[in-house]
Amino acid sequence: MSERILIVEDELKIARLLQLELEYEGYRTKLAHTGMDGLLSFRDEQFDLVLLDVMLPEMTGFEVLKRIRATDEWTPVLLVTAKSSVKDKVEGLDLGATDYITKPFEMEEVFARIRSALRRASSSKEQGVQIGGLVVDESRHEVKVEGQVVQLTPREFELLAYFVKNPNIVLTREQILDAVWGYDYYGDTNVVDVYVRYVRKKIEMENHTYIQTVRGVGYVLKESTHEAKG
């Protein structure tokens, strides 16, 4: 077991307890004690799951979750909170939380919910994501169009994978830069346009479009068919 878990919790004793128990179970962990630190850690590093407290200094867990889901639809996020009202749970789930853990909790429950969330995430990756004739399989680092394997560079694959994680969502160039090139990238946003053209040439056919331009905003991935010109 080598899954990496980000623990965002401002109560030091609870954060340390979670870290010790999870590492004893074989997980790798990182601690963050404010909402902003948690968000920056998530953007800078790779995690398999996030344990996210709701009541945090600097930025609430709900706001952190909202920003995570703006660029990442798949990483499991378990909200941890002392609040048990239905309203709070509904708000978290509507924002994209995978599951909810209410304080005080038993560690066996935490372990079970983590295992369940990781299994679901792994199953989704193994099946790959299909949109029309386009299939993107992250576990195999493979792209197929109408059953034919398409060769992409690592950066092209990362760009396409980001699109398929956010289907039918209009993504700005800035969002794409943060997710694919990194939060600290300071180059021209035109690099997004260049790589979108590269990917389009490889995955799109005369009568089939996937990555569509939204003028003045950015791009959106959705299947679109049209008659070939004769």
Short mmCIF file of C-alpha atoms in Angstrom, two decimals:
data_model
loop_
_atom_site.label_atom_id
_atom_site.label_comp_id
_atom_site.label_asym_id
_atom_site.label_seq_id
_atom_site.Cartn_x
_atom_site.Cartn_y
_atom_site.Cartn_z
CA MET A 1 0.00 0.00 0.00
CA SER A 2 1.55 3.30 -1.02
CA GLU A 3 -1.35 5.70 -1.52
CA ARG A 4 -0.57 9.27 -0.49
CA ILE A 5 -3.08 11.19 1.62
CA LEU A 6 -3.22 14.93 2.29
CA ILE A 7 -4.59 15.73 5.77
CA VAL A 8 -5.91 19.29 6.09
CA GLU A 9 -6.78 19.79 9.77
CA ASP A 10 -6.14 22.76 12.08
CA GLU A 11 -6.57 20.87 15.37
CA LEU A 12 -3.01 19.68 15.93
CA LYS A 13 -3.86 16.67 18.11
CA ILE A 14 -6.43 15.36 15.62
CA ALA A 15 -4.09 15.99 12.69
CA ARG A 16 -1.25 14.12 14.39
CA LEU A 17 -3.56 11.25 15.38
CA LEU A 18 -4.76 10.85 11.80
CA GLN A 19 -1.19 10.99 10.50
CA LEU A 20 0.12 8.37 12.94
CA GLU A 21 -2.81 5.99 12.44
CA LEU A 22 -2.76 6.27 8.64
CA GLU A 23 1.00 5.80 8.43
CA TYR A 24 0.71 2.77 10.71
CA GLU A 25 -1.76 1.36 8.15
CA GLY A 26 0.81 1.89 5.40
CA TYR A 27 -0.35 5.14 3.82
CA ARG A 28 1.99 8.05 3.11
CA THR A 29 0.75 11.38 4.45
CA LYS A 30 1.30 15.11 4.47
CA LEU A 31 -0.16 17.59 6.96
CA ALA A 32 -1.54 21.08 6.31
CA HIS A 33 -3.07 23.18 9.08
CA THR A 34 -4.83 25.96 7.12
CA GLY A 35 -7.12 25.97 4.13
CA MET A 36 -4.63 27.91 2.03
CA ASP A 37 -1.73 25.60 2.89
CA GLY A 38 -3.90 22.61 2.03
CA LEU A 39 -4.88 24.04 -1.33
CA LEU A 40 -1.29 24.95 -2.21
CA SER A 41 -0.08 21.47 -1.21
CA PHE A 42 -2.75 19.87 -3.37
CA ARG A 43 -1.76 22.01 -6.36
CA ASP A 44 1.97 21.45 -5.93
CA GLU A 45 2.01 17.70 -5.26
CA GLN A 46 0.23 14.47 -6.20
CA PHE A 47 -2.19 12.87 -3.74
CA ASP A 48 -4.50 9.88 -3.99
CA LEU A 49 -7.00 11.20 -1.43
CA VAL A 50 -7.66 14.29 0.71
CA LEU A 51 -8.99 14.34 4.29
CA LEU A 52 -10.35 17.88 4.56
CA ASP A 53 -11.65 19.56 7.71
CA VAL A 54 -14.50 22.04 7.12
CA MET A 55 -13.71 24.64 9.80
CA LEU A 56 -10.25 25.90 8.85
CA PRO A 57 -8.39 29.22 9.24
CA GLU A 58 -7.71 31.39 6.16
CA MET A 59 -10.10 29.41 3.94
CA THR A 60 -12.96 27.06 4.82
CA GLY A 61 -12.95 23.44 3.76
CA PHE A 62 -15.92 24.15 1.49
CA GLU A 63 -13.93 26.83 -0.34
CA VAL A 64 -10.88 24.54 -0.62
CA LEU A 65 -13.10 21.78 -2.01
CA LYS A 66 -14.67 24.15 -4.52
CA ARG A 67 -11.23 25.19 -5.80
CA ILE A 68 -10.01 21.60 -5.95
CA ARG A 69 -13.03 20.58 -8.02
CA ALA A 70 -12.45 23.49 -10.41
CA THR A 71 -9.39 21.64 -11.71
CA ASP A 72 -9.76 18.05 -10.48
CA GLU A 73 -12.96 16.05 -10.66
CA TRP A 74 -11.57 12.65 -9.66
CA THR A 75 -9.35 12.78 -6.57
CA PRO A 76 -11.41 11.55 -3.59
CA VAL A 77 -12.05 14.23 -0.95
CA LEU A 78 -13.46 13.18 2.43
CA LEU A 79 -14.82 16.08 4.48
CA VAL A 80 -14.16 15.88 8.22
CA THR A 81 -16.20 18.13 10.50
CA ALA A 82 -17.72 18.50 13.95
CA LYS A 83 -20.93 19.62 12.30
CA SER A 84 -23.52 16.92 11.67
CA SER A 85 -26.41 18.91 10.22
CA VAL A 86 -27.97 17.74 6.98
CA LYS A 87 -27.44 21.22 5.49
CA ASP A 88 -23.65 21.02 5.89
CA LYS A 89 -23.51 17.52 4.46
CA VAL A 90 -25.62 18.46 1.47
CA GLU A 91 -23.49 21.53 0.79
CA GLY A 92 -20.29 19.47 0.86
CA LEU A 93 -21.67 16.73 -1.39
CA ASP A 94 -23.04 19.31 -3.83
CA LEU A 95 -19.56 20.82 -4.07
CA GLY A 96 -18.13 17.44 -5.01
CA ALA A 97 -17.14 15.77 -1.75
CA THR A 98 -16.71 12.01 -2.08
CA ASP A 99 -17.87 11.24 1.46
CA TYR A 100 -18.39 12.76 4.90
CA ILE A 101 -16.88 11.91 8.32
CA THR A 102 -18.34 13.52 11.44
CA LYS A 103 -16.31 14.20 14.60
CA PRO A 104 -15.89 12.46 16.95
CA PHE A 105 -15.03 9.48 14.76
CA GLU A 106 -13.64 6.00 15.19
CA MET A 107 -10.48 5.27 13.21
CA GLU A 108 -11.94 2.03 11.86
CA GLU A 109 -14.69 4.09 10.20
CA VAL A 110 -12.10 6.45 8.73
CA PHE A 111 -10.10 3.50 7.36
CA ALA A 112 -13.23 1.94 5.85
CA ARG A 113 -14.32 5.15 4.14
CA ILE A 114 -10.81 5.74 2.79
CA ARG A 115 -10.61 2.20 1.40
CA SER A 116 -14.02 2.57 -0.22
CA ALA A 117 -13.16 5.92 -1.82
CA LEU A 118 -9.81 4.66 -3.12
CA ARG A 119 -11.46 1.54 -4.60
CA ARG A 120 -14.01 3.63 -6.47
CA ALA A 121 -11.33 5.98 -7.77
CA SER A 122 -9.13 3.07 -8.89
CA SER A 123 -12.05 1.39 -10.65
CA SER A 124 -12.84 4.58 -12.58
CA LYS A 125 -9.22 4.92 -13.73
CA GLU A 126 -9.00 1.28 -14.83
CA GLN A 127 -12.13 1.56 -16.95
CA GLY A 128 -10.89 4.68 -18.67
CA VAL A 129 -13.05 7.62 -19.68
CA GLN A 130 -14.99 7.42 -22.94
CA ILE A 131 -16.59 10.31 -24.79
CA GLY A 132 -18.03 9.21 -28.10
CA GLY A 133 -15.28 7.45 -30.02
CA LEU A 134 -12.56 8.90 -27.77
CA VAL A 135 -11.21 6.75 -24.90
CA VAL A 136 -8.57 8.00 -22.45
CA ASP A 137 -7.10 5.37 -20.10
CA GLU A 138 -4.83 7.00 -17.51
CA SER A 139 -3.77 3.70 -15.93
CA ARG A 140 -2.30 2.57 -19.27
CA HIS A 141 -1.41 6.07 -20.44
CA GLU A 142 -3.30 5.25 -23.62
CA VAL A 143 -5.59 7.16 -25.97
CA LYS A 144 -7.81 5.57 -28.59
CA VAL A 145 -9.97 7.18 -31.27
CA GLU A 146 -12.51 4.87 -32.92
CA GLY A 147 -10.53 1.91 -31.56
CA GLN A 148 -7.18 3.09 -32.95
CA VAL A 149 -4.33 3.98 -30.58
CA VAL A 150 -3.17 7.59 -30.88
CA GLN A 151 0.33 8.58 -29.81
CA LEU A 152 0.56 11.72 -27.66
CA THR A 153 3.53 13.36 -26.00
CA PRO A 154 3.46 13.39 -22.16
CA ARG A 155 2.31 17.03 -22.10
CA GLU A 156 -0.36 16.41 -24.74
CA PHE A 157 -1.64 13.43 -22.77
CA GLU A 158 -1.77 15.43 -19.54
CA LEU A 159 -3.72 18.17 -21.32
CA LEU A 160 -6.24 15.74 -22.79
CA ALA A 161 -6.57 13.90 -19.47
CA TYR A 162 -7.43 17.19 -17.77
CA PHE A 163 -10.14 17.84 -20.34
CA VAL A 164 -11.73 14.40 -19.95
CA LYS A 165 -11.79 14.83 -16.17
CA ASN A 166 -13.92 17.93 -16.71
CA PRO A 167 -16.25 17.10 -19.61
CA ASN A 168 -18.78 19.75 -20.69
CA ILE A 169 -17.14 22.30 -18.38
CA VAL A 170 -15.76 25.47 -19.95
CA LEU A 171 -12.14 25.79 -18.80
CA THR A 172 -10.21 29.05 -18.95
CA ARG A 173 -6.64 29.15 -20.20
CA GLU A 174 -5.53 30.08 -16.68
CA GLN A 175 -7.21 27.00 -15.20
CA ILE A 176 -5.58 24.80 -17.81
CA LEU A 177 -2.16 26.34 -17.17
CA ASP A 178 -2.46 25.78 -13.41
CA ALA A 179 -3.53 22.15 -13.83
CA VAL A 180 -1.20 21.06 -16.66
CA TRP A 181 1.82 23.36 -16.50
CA GLY A 182 1.78 24.05 -12.78
CA TYR A 183 0.72 26.79 -10.40
CA ASP A 184 4.09 28.56 -10.67
CA TYR A 185 4.19 28.69 -14.49
CA TYR A 186 4.78 32.25 -15.65
CA GLY A 187 4.87 31.80 -19.42
CA ASP A 188 2.41 33.04 -22.02
CA THR A 189 -1.08 31.51 -21.98
CA ASN A 190 -0.70 31.07 -25.75
CA VAL A 191 1.06 27.80 -24.97
CA VAL A 192 -2.40 26.38 -24.20
CA ASP A 193 -3.65 27.30 -27.68
CA VAL A 194 -0.59 25.71 -29.27
CA TYR A 195 -1.01 22.40 -27.43
CA VAL A 196 -4.75 22.31 -28.02
CA ARG A 197 -4.01 22.51 -31.75
CA TYR A 198 -1.50 19.64 -31.42
CA VAL A 199 -4.04 17.45 -29.62
CA ARG A 200 -6.86 18.32 -32.01
CA LYS A 201 -4.80 17.23 -34.99
CA LYS A 202 -4.27 13.82 -33.41
CA ILE A 203 -7.73 13.01 -32.01
CA GLU A 204 -10.21 14.79 -34.26
CA MET A 205 -11.51 13.73 -37.63
CA GLU A 206 -13.19 15.63 -40.45
CA ASN A 207 -16.67 14.91 -39.14
CA HIS A 208 -15.96 14.66 -35.40
CA THR A 209 -14.94 17.40 -32.94
CA TYR A 210 -14.07 17.03 -29.25
CA ILE A 211 -12.21 20.11 -27.98
CA GLN A 212 -14.27 23.17 -28.79
CA THR A 213 -13.26 26.82 -28.49
CA VAL A 214 -15.37 29.14 -26.34
CA ARG A 215 -14.48 32.57 -27.65
CA GLY A 216 -13.14 34.97 -25.06
CA VAL A 217 -13.08 32.29 -22.36
CA GLY A 218 -11.20 29.09 -23.19
CA TYR A 219 -12.11 25.55 -24.21
CA VAL A 220 -14.64 22.82 -23.49
CA LEU A 221 -14.50 19.09 -24.20
CA LYS A 222 -17.73 17.65 -25.57
CA GLU A 223 -18.58 15.36 -28.44
CA SER A 224 -19.83 17.05 -31.60
CA THR A 225 -20.53 15.43 -34.93
CA HIS A 226 -21.21 17.11 -38.25
CA GLU A 227 -21.50 16.05 -41.85
CA ALA A 228 -18.27 15.82 -43.76
CA LYS A 229 -17.91 18.39 -46.50
CA GLY A 230 -18.25 16.96 -49.96
#
